[in-house]
Amino acid sequence: MYAISLGDDGAELRPLEPWHAEEFLSHLDRGREFIGQFIAFGSKETDVESARALLQRYADKRAADTGSMHGLWLNGKLVGGVLFPNFRADTGNCEVGCWLEPAATGRGLVTRAMRVLIDFAVEQRGIHRVEWIAASGNTPSLNVARRLGMTLEGVRRETHPYGGVRHDLEVWSILAPEWRDARARTAHSDH
């Protein structure tokens, strides 16, 4: 229905809706092993029905204003996404996250999409604190947090049992004034 261009390379950010279930499942199947290195996202979605159910949970979150999911398309193909797993306009706090299939890595897609998401949260919805949580071993994810200007707040040691290992989780955040300052510096350096 609508798409936000993320640059001249055919990358777009679009809502990811229940009716995308078949395309979403195909995308998960292409990236399942890569996506599942540090997170269980998509691991239970192994058929169209379960894929649709996950997308419906996020459609329900969007309707309740407690979260949302957005797809990343590259040249018309779904290759990943960004999401608000938790969104609390009443307290001004949200959490952001992402996933990507391997063929789409190294292009800055998540960073570009996340800038749109955080701009929306801060400027349109009045969010004050944006949080990013990732496993300490998930270097690509942590690099996105750094590129976005987030601050490492701490490490929740061995808190995430996954894949037979207890992973440390790093908690990163950026506050609305810091986001606005970083965006202003970026805008000035573009001229």
PDB file of C-alpha atoms in Angstrom:
ATOM      1  CA  MET A   1       0.000   0.000   0.000  1.00  0.00           C
ATOM      2  CA  TYR A   2       2.850   2.410   0.801  1.00  0.00           C
ATOM      3  CA  ALA A   3       6.613   2.240   0.893  1.00  0.00           C
ATOM      4  CA  ILE A   4       9.395   4.488   2.156  1.00  0.00           C
ATOM      5  CA  SER A   5      12.444   4.568  -0.095  1.00  0.00           C
ATOM      6  CA  LEU A   6      15.701   3.923   1.757  1.00  0.00           C
ATOM      7  CA  GLY A   7      17.951   5.130  -1.066  1.00  0.00           C
ATOM      8  CA  ASP A   8      18.795   4.702  -4.722  1.00  0.00           C
ATOM      9  CA  ASP A   9      19.466   0.953  -4.515  1.00  0.00           C
ATOM     10  CA  GLY A  10      15.845  -0.212  -4.646  1.00  0.00           C
ATOM     11  CA  ALA A  11      15.556  -0.630  -0.866  1.00  0.00           C
ATOM     12  CA  GLU A  12      12.175   0.094   0.699  1.00  0.00           C
ATOM     13  CA  LEU A  13      10.607  -0.019   4.145  1.00  0.00           C
ATOM     14  CA  ARG A  14       6.982  -1.198   4.131  1.00  0.00           C
ATOM     15  CA  PRO A  15       4.453  -2.492   6.647  1.00  0.00           C
ATOM     16  CA  LEU A  16       4.706  -6.257   7.076  1.00  0.00           C
ATOM     17  CA  GLU A  17       1.142  -7.558   7.298  1.00  0.00           C
ATOM     18  CA  PRO A  18      -0.554 -10.945   7.777  1.00  0.00           C
ATOM     19  CA  TRP A  19      -1.327 -11.142   4.048  1.00  0.00           C
ATOM     20  CA  HIS A  20       2.459 -11.270   3.413  1.00  0.00           C
ATOM     21  CA  ALA A  21       2.626 -14.698   5.128  1.00  0.00           C
ATOM     22  CA  GLU A  22       3.771 -16.725   2.105  1.00  0.00           C
ATOM     23  CA  GLU A  23       6.448 -14.196   1.138  1.00  0.00           C
ATOM     24  CA  PHE A  24       7.504 -13.891   4.789  1.00  0.00           C
ATOM     25  CA  LEU A  25       7.834 -17.687   5.125  1.00  0.00           C
ATOM     26  CA  SER A  26       9.955 -17.897   1.939  1.00  0.00           C
ATOM     27  CA  HIS A  27      12.187 -15.137   3.295  1.00  0.00           C
ATOM     28  CA  LEU A  28      12.541 -16.898   6.678  1.00  0.00           C
ATOM     29  CA  ASP A  29      13.408 -20.155   4.927  1.00  0.00           C
ATOM     30  CA  ARG A  30      16.189 -18.410   2.965  1.00  0.00           C
ATOM     31  CA  GLY A  31      17.638 -16.859   6.118  1.00  0.00           C
ATOM     32  CA  ARG A  32      16.657 -19.275   8.860  1.00  0.00           C
ATOM     33  CA  GLU A  33      20.151 -20.485   9.817  1.00  0.00           C
ATOM     34  CA  PHE A  34      21.686 -16.995   9.656  1.00  0.00           C
ATOM     35  CA  ILE A  35      18.826 -15.237  11.472  1.00  0.00           C
ATOM     36  CA  GLY A  36      18.781 -17.957  14.127  1.00  0.00           C
ATOM     37  CA  GLN A  37      22.402 -17.592  15.200  1.00  0.00           C
ATOM     38  CA  PHE A  38      21.508 -15.437  18.212  1.00  0.00           C
ATOM     39  CA  ILE A  39      17.717 -15.076  18.241  1.00  0.00           C
ATOM     40  CA  ALA A  40      14.744 -17.401  17.971  1.00  0.00           C
ATOM     41  CA  PHE A  41      12.901 -14.956  15.686  1.00  0.00           C
ATOM     42  CA  GLY A  42      11.082 -16.936  12.998  1.00  0.00           C
ATOM     43  CA  SER A  43      12.243 -20.319  14.269  1.00  0.00           C
ATOM     44  CA  LYS A  44       8.718 -21.558  15.084  1.00  0.00           C
ATOM     45  CA  GLU A  45       7.284 -20.228  11.817  1.00  0.00           C
ATOM     46  CA  THR A  46       7.694 -23.241   9.542  1.00  0.00           C
ATOM     47  CA  ASP A  47       4.471 -23.092   7.509  1.00  0.00           C
ATOM     48  CA  VAL A  48       2.197 -20.394   6.112  1.00  0.00           C
ATOM     49  CA  GLU A  49      -0.247 -20.672   9.008  1.00  0.00           C
ATOM     50  CA  SER A  50       2.402 -20.108  11.694  1.00  0.00           C
ATOM     51  CA  ALA A  51       4.018 -17.305   9.645  1.00  0.00           C
ATOM     52  CA  ARG A  52       0.626 -15.601   9.339  1.00  0.00           C
ATOM     53  CA  ALA A  53       0.065 -16.009  13.092  1.00  0.00           C
ATOM     54  CA  LEU A  54       3.338 -14.179  13.885  1.00  0.00           C
ATOM     55  CA  LEU A  55       2.450 -11.368  11.492  1.00  0.00           C
ATOM     56  CA  GLN A  56      -1.040 -11.210  13.033  1.00  0.00           C
ATOM     57  CA  ARG A  57       0.435 -10.896  16.547  1.00  0.00           C
ATOM     58  CA  TYR A  58       2.354  -7.840  15.341  1.00  0.00           C
ATOM     59  CA  ALA A  59      -0.695  -6.456  13.514  1.00  0.00           C
ATOM     60  CA  ASP A  60      -2.534  -6.764  16.830  1.00  0.00           C
ATOM     61  CA  LYS A  61       0.352  -5.013  18.619  1.00  0.00           C
ATOM     62  CA  ARG A  62       0.171  -2.191  16.070  1.00  0.00           C
ATOM     63  CA  ALA A  63      -3.588  -1.881  16.658  1.00  0.00           C
ATOM     64  CA  ALA A  64      -2.985  -1.782  20.429  1.00  0.00           C
ATOM     65  CA  ASP A  65      -0.070   0.678  19.958  1.00  0.00           C
ATOM     66  CA  THR A  66       2.318  -1.663  21.792  1.00  0.00           C
ATOM     67  CA  GLY A  67       4.589  -2.716  18.913  1.00  0.00           C
ATOM     68  CA  SER A  68       4.878  -3.111  15.149  1.00  0.00           C
ATOM     69  CA  MET A  69       6.794  -4.917  12.410  1.00  0.00           C
ATOM     70  CA  HIS A  70       8.115  -3.452   9.169  1.00  0.00           C
ATOM     71  CA  GLY A  71       9.593  -5.307   6.206  1.00  0.00           C
ATOM     72  CA  LEU A  72      12.718  -4.451   4.254  1.00  0.00           C
ATOM     73  CA  TRP A  73      12.348  -5.042   0.541  1.00  0.00           C
ATOM     74  CA  LEU A  74      15.258  -4.913  -1.886  1.00  0.00           C
ATOM     75  CA  ASN A  75      14.271  -4.648  -5.544  1.00  0.00           C
ATOM     76  CA  GLY A  76      10.805  -5.956  -4.699  1.00  0.00           C
ATOM     77  CA  LYS A  77      11.999  -8.924  -2.599  1.00  0.00           C
ATOM     78  CA  LEU A  78      11.452  -9.197   1.170  1.00  0.00           C
ATOM     79  CA  VAL A  79      14.935  -9.576   2.726  1.00  0.00           C
ATOM     80  CA  GLY A  80      14.484  -8.615   6.386  1.00  0.00           C
ATOM     81  CA  GLY A  81      12.828  -6.208   8.723  1.00  0.00           C
ATOM     82  CA  VAL A  82      12.867  -3.875  11.683  1.00  0.00           C
ATOM     83  CA  LEU A  83      10.427  -3.872  14.542  1.00  0.00           C
ATOM     84  CA  PHE A  84       9.241  -2.402  17.788  1.00  0.00           C
ATOM     85  CA  PRO A  85       8.943  -5.533  19.964  1.00  0.00           C
ATOM     86  CA  ASN A  86       7.892  -3.187  22.780  1.00  0.00           C
ATOM     87  CA  PHE A  87       6.411   0.272  22.320  1.00  0.00           C
ATOM     88  CA  ARG A  88       5.134   2.346  25.252  1.00  0.00           C
ATOM     89  CA  ALA A  89       4.056   5.823  24.190  1.00  0.00           C
ATOM     90  CA  ASP A  90       2.585   6.366  27.672  1.00  0.00           C
ATOM     91  CA  THR A  91       6.032   6.084  29.303  1.00  0.00           C
ATOM     92  CA  GLY A  92       8.035   7.327  26.300  1.00  0.00           C
ATOM     93  CA  ASN A  93      10.052   4.098  26.023  1.00  0.00           C
ATOM     94  CA  CYS A  94      10.447   1.599  23.212  1.00  0.00           C
ATOM     95  CA  GLU A  95      12.673  -1.245  22.100  1.00  0.00           C
ATOM     96  CA  VAL A  96      13.798  -1.725  18.520  1.00  0.00           C
ATOM     97  CA  GLY A  97      15.106  -4.831  16.803  1.00  0.00           C
ATOM     98  CA  CYS A  98      15.912  -6.257  13.405  1.00  0.00           C
ATOM     99  CA  TRP A  99      16.555  -9.347  11.321  1.00  0.00           C
ATOM    100  CA  LEU A 100      18.037  -9.867   7.877  1.00  0.00           C
ATOM    101  CA  GLU A 101      18.694 -12.742   5.507  1.00  0.00           C
ATOM    102  CA  PRO A 102      22.371 -13.230   4.572  1.00  0.00           C
ATOM    103  CA  ALA A 103      22.056 -12.097   0.931  1.00  0.00           C
ATOM    104  CA  ALA A 104      21.041  -8.607   2.080  1.00  0.00           C
ATOM    105  CA  THR A 105      23.818  -7.977   4.618  1.00  0.00           C
ATOM    106  CA  GLY A 106      26.556  -5.373   4.235  1.00  0.00           C
ATOM    107  CA  ARG A 107      24.371  -2.767   2.494  1.00  0.00           C
ATOM    108  CA  GLY A 108      23.385  -0.662   5.504  1.00  0.00           C
ATOM    109  CA  LEU A 109      19.722  -1.624   5.072  1.00  0.00           C
ATOM    110  CA  VAL A 110      19.022  -2.078   8.780  1.00  0.00           C
ATOM    111  CA  THR A 111      20.796   1.154   9.720  1.00  0.00           C
ATOM    112  CA  ARG A 112      18.857   3.132   7.101  1.00  0.00           C
ATOM    113  CA  ALA A 113      15.531   1.551   8.074  1.00  0.00           C
ATOM    114  CA  MET A 114      16.205   2.023  11.773  1.00  0.00           C
ATOM    115  CA  ARG A 115      16.806   5.756  11.240  1.00  0.00           C
ATOM    116  CA  VAL A 116      13.282   5.990   9.772  1.00  0.00           C
ATOM    117  CA  LEU A 117      11.837   3.979  12.675  1.00  0.00           C
ATOM    118  CA  ILE A 118      13.615   5.991  15.378  1.00  0.00           C
ATOM    119  CA  ASP A 119      12.750   9.316  13.699  1.00  0.00           C
ATOM    120  CA  PHE A 120       9.109   8.235  13.718  1.00  0.00           C
ATOM    121  CA  ALA A 121       9.242   7.146  17.368  1.00  0.00           C
ATOM    122  CA  VAL A 122      10.986  10.291  18.606  1.00  0.00           C
ATOM    123  CA  GLU A 123       9.499  12.990  16.378  1.00  0.00           C
ATOM    124  CA  GLN A 124       5.964  11.744  15.785  1.00  0.00           C
ATOM    125  CA  ARG A 125       5.230   9.638  18.851  1.00  0.00           C
ATOM    126  CA  GLY A 126       7.169  11.466  21.554  1.00  0.00           C
ATOM    127  CA  ILE A 127       9.361   8.517  22.530  1.00  0.00           C
ATOM    128  CA  HIS A 128      12.175   9.632  24.851  1.00  0.00           C
ATOM    129  CA  ARG A 129      14.221   6.415  25.192  1.00  0.00           C
ATOM    130  CA  VAL A 130      14.939   3.893  22.425  1.00  0.00           C
ATOM    131  CA  GLU A 131      16.535   0.623  23.535  1.00  0.00           C
ATOM    132  CA  TRP A 132      18.468  -1.984  21.531  1.00  0.00           C
ATOM    133  CA  ILE A 133      19.263  -5.393  23.055  1.00  0.00           C
ATOM    134  CA  ALA A 134      21.565  -7.883  21.338  1.00  0.00           C
ATOM    135  CA  ALA A 135      23.752 -10.844  22.197  1.00  0.00           C
ATOM    136  CA  SER A 136      27.384  -9.879  22.819  1.00  0.00           C
ATOM    137  CA  GLY A 137      28.477 -12.179  20.003  1.00  0.00           C
ATOM    138  CA  ASN A 138      26.142 -10.582  17.460  1.00  0.00           C
ATOM    139  CA  THR A 139      28.685  -8.132  16.047  1.00  0.00           C
ATOM    140  CA  PRO A 140      26.597  -6.957  13.050  1.00  0.00           C
ATOM    141  CA  SER A 141      23.705  -6.025  15.346  1.00  0.00           C
ATOM    142  CA  LEU A 142      25.975  -4.255  17.838  1.00  0.00           C
ATOM    143  CA  ASN A 143      27.596  -2.345  14.954  1.00  0.00           C
ATOM    144  CA  VAL A 144      24.176  -1.005  13.946  1.00  0.00           C
ATOM    145  CA  ALA A 145      23.627   0.260  17.505  1.00  0.00           C
ATOM    146  CA  ARG A 146      27.011   2.020  17.311  1.00  0.00           C
ATOM    147  CA  ARG A 147      26.254   3.555  13.889  1.00  0.00           C
ATOM    148  CA  LEU A 148      22.966   4.866  15.261  1.00  0.00           C
ATOM    149  CA  GLY A 149      24.882   6.690  18.021  1.00  0.00           C
ATOM    150  CA  MET A 150      23.570   4.532  20.846  1.00  0.00           C
ATOM    151  CA  THR A 151      25.344   4.170  24.173  1.00  0.00           C
ATOM    152  CA  LEU A 152      26.191   0.829  25.734  1.00  0.00           C
ATOM    153  CA  GLU A 153      24.493   0.866  29.135  1.00  0.00           C
ATOM    154  CA  GLY A 154      25.487  -2.523  30.372  1.00  0.00           C
ATOM    155  CA  VAL A 155      25.686  -6.249  29.904  1.00  0.00           C
ATOM    156  CA  ARG A 156      23.159  -8.694  31.292  1.00  0.00           C
ATOM    157  CA  ARG A 157      25.566 -11.567  31.876  1.00  0.00           C
ATOM    158  CA  GLU A 158      24.537 -15.047  30.699  1.00  0.00           C
ATOM    159  CA  THR A 159      20.861 -14.050  30.728  1.00  0.00           C
ATOM    160  CA  HIS A 160      19.823 -15.503  27.374  1.00  0.00           C
ATOM    161  CA  PRO A 161      19.819 -19.315  27.175  1.00  0.00           C
ATOM    162  CA  TYR A 162      19.776 -20.091  23.463  1.00  0.00           C
ATOM    163  CA  GLY A 163      21.258 -22.840  21.348  1.00  0.00           C
ATOM    164  CA  GLY A 164      22.690 -24.658  24.346  1.00  0.00           C
ATOM    165  CA  VAL A 165      24.680 -21.585  25.441  1.00  0.00           C
ATOM    166  CA  ARG A 166      23.925 -18.823  27.944  1.00  0.00           C
ATOM    167  CA  HIS A 167      24.589 -15.613  25.999  1.00  0.00           C
ATOM    168  CA  ASP A 168      25.382 -12.214  27.462  1.00  0.00           C
ATOM    169  CA  LEU A 169      22.962  -9.538  26.257  1.00  0.00           C
ATOM    170  CA  GLU A 170      24.170  -5.981  25.696  1.00  0.00           C
ATOM    171  CA  VAL A 171      21.724  -3.159  26.395  1.00  0.00           C
ATOM    172  CA  TRP A 172      22.203  -0.055  24.230  1.00  0.00           C
ATOM    173  CA  SER A 173      20.043   3.070  24.123  1.00  0.00           C
ATOM    174  CA  ILE A 174      19.677   6.535  22.745  1.00  0.00           C
ATOM    175  CA  LEU A 175      17.611   9.335  24.266  1.00  0.00           C
ATOM    176  CA  ALA A 176      15.550  11.769  22.201  1.00  0.00           C
ATOM    177  CA  PRO A 177      17.902  14.779  22.722  1.00  0.00           C
ATOM    178  CA  GLU A 178      20.910  12.624  21.760  1.00  0.00           C
ATOM    179  CA  TRP A 179      19.066  11.365  18.665  1.00  0.00           C
ATOM    180  CA  ARG A 180      18.191  14.909  17.581  1.00  0.00           C
ATOM    181  CA  ASP A 181      21.793  16.070  18.106  1.00  0.00           C
ATOM    182  CA  ALA A 182      23.166  13.120  16.117  1.00  0.00           C
ATOM    183  CA  ARG A 183      20.666  13.713  13.287  1.00  0.00           C
ATOM    184  CA  ALA A 184      21.560  17.445  13.198  1.00  0.00           C
ATOM    185  CA  ARG A 185      25.279  16.612  12.938  1.00  0.00           C
ATOM    186  CA  THR A 186      24.551  14.115  10.140  1.00  0.00           C
ATOM    187  CA  ALA A 187      22.462  16.701   8.254  1.00  0.00           C
ATOM    188  CA  HIS A 188      25.231  19.328   8.524  1.00  0.00           C
ATOM    189  CA  SER A 189      27.923  16.900   7.374  1.00  0.00           C
ATOM    190  CA  ASP A 190      25.841  16.022   4.274  1.00  0.00           C
ATOM    191  CA  HIS A 191      26.106  19.612   2.963  1.00  0.00           C
TER     192      HIS A 191
END
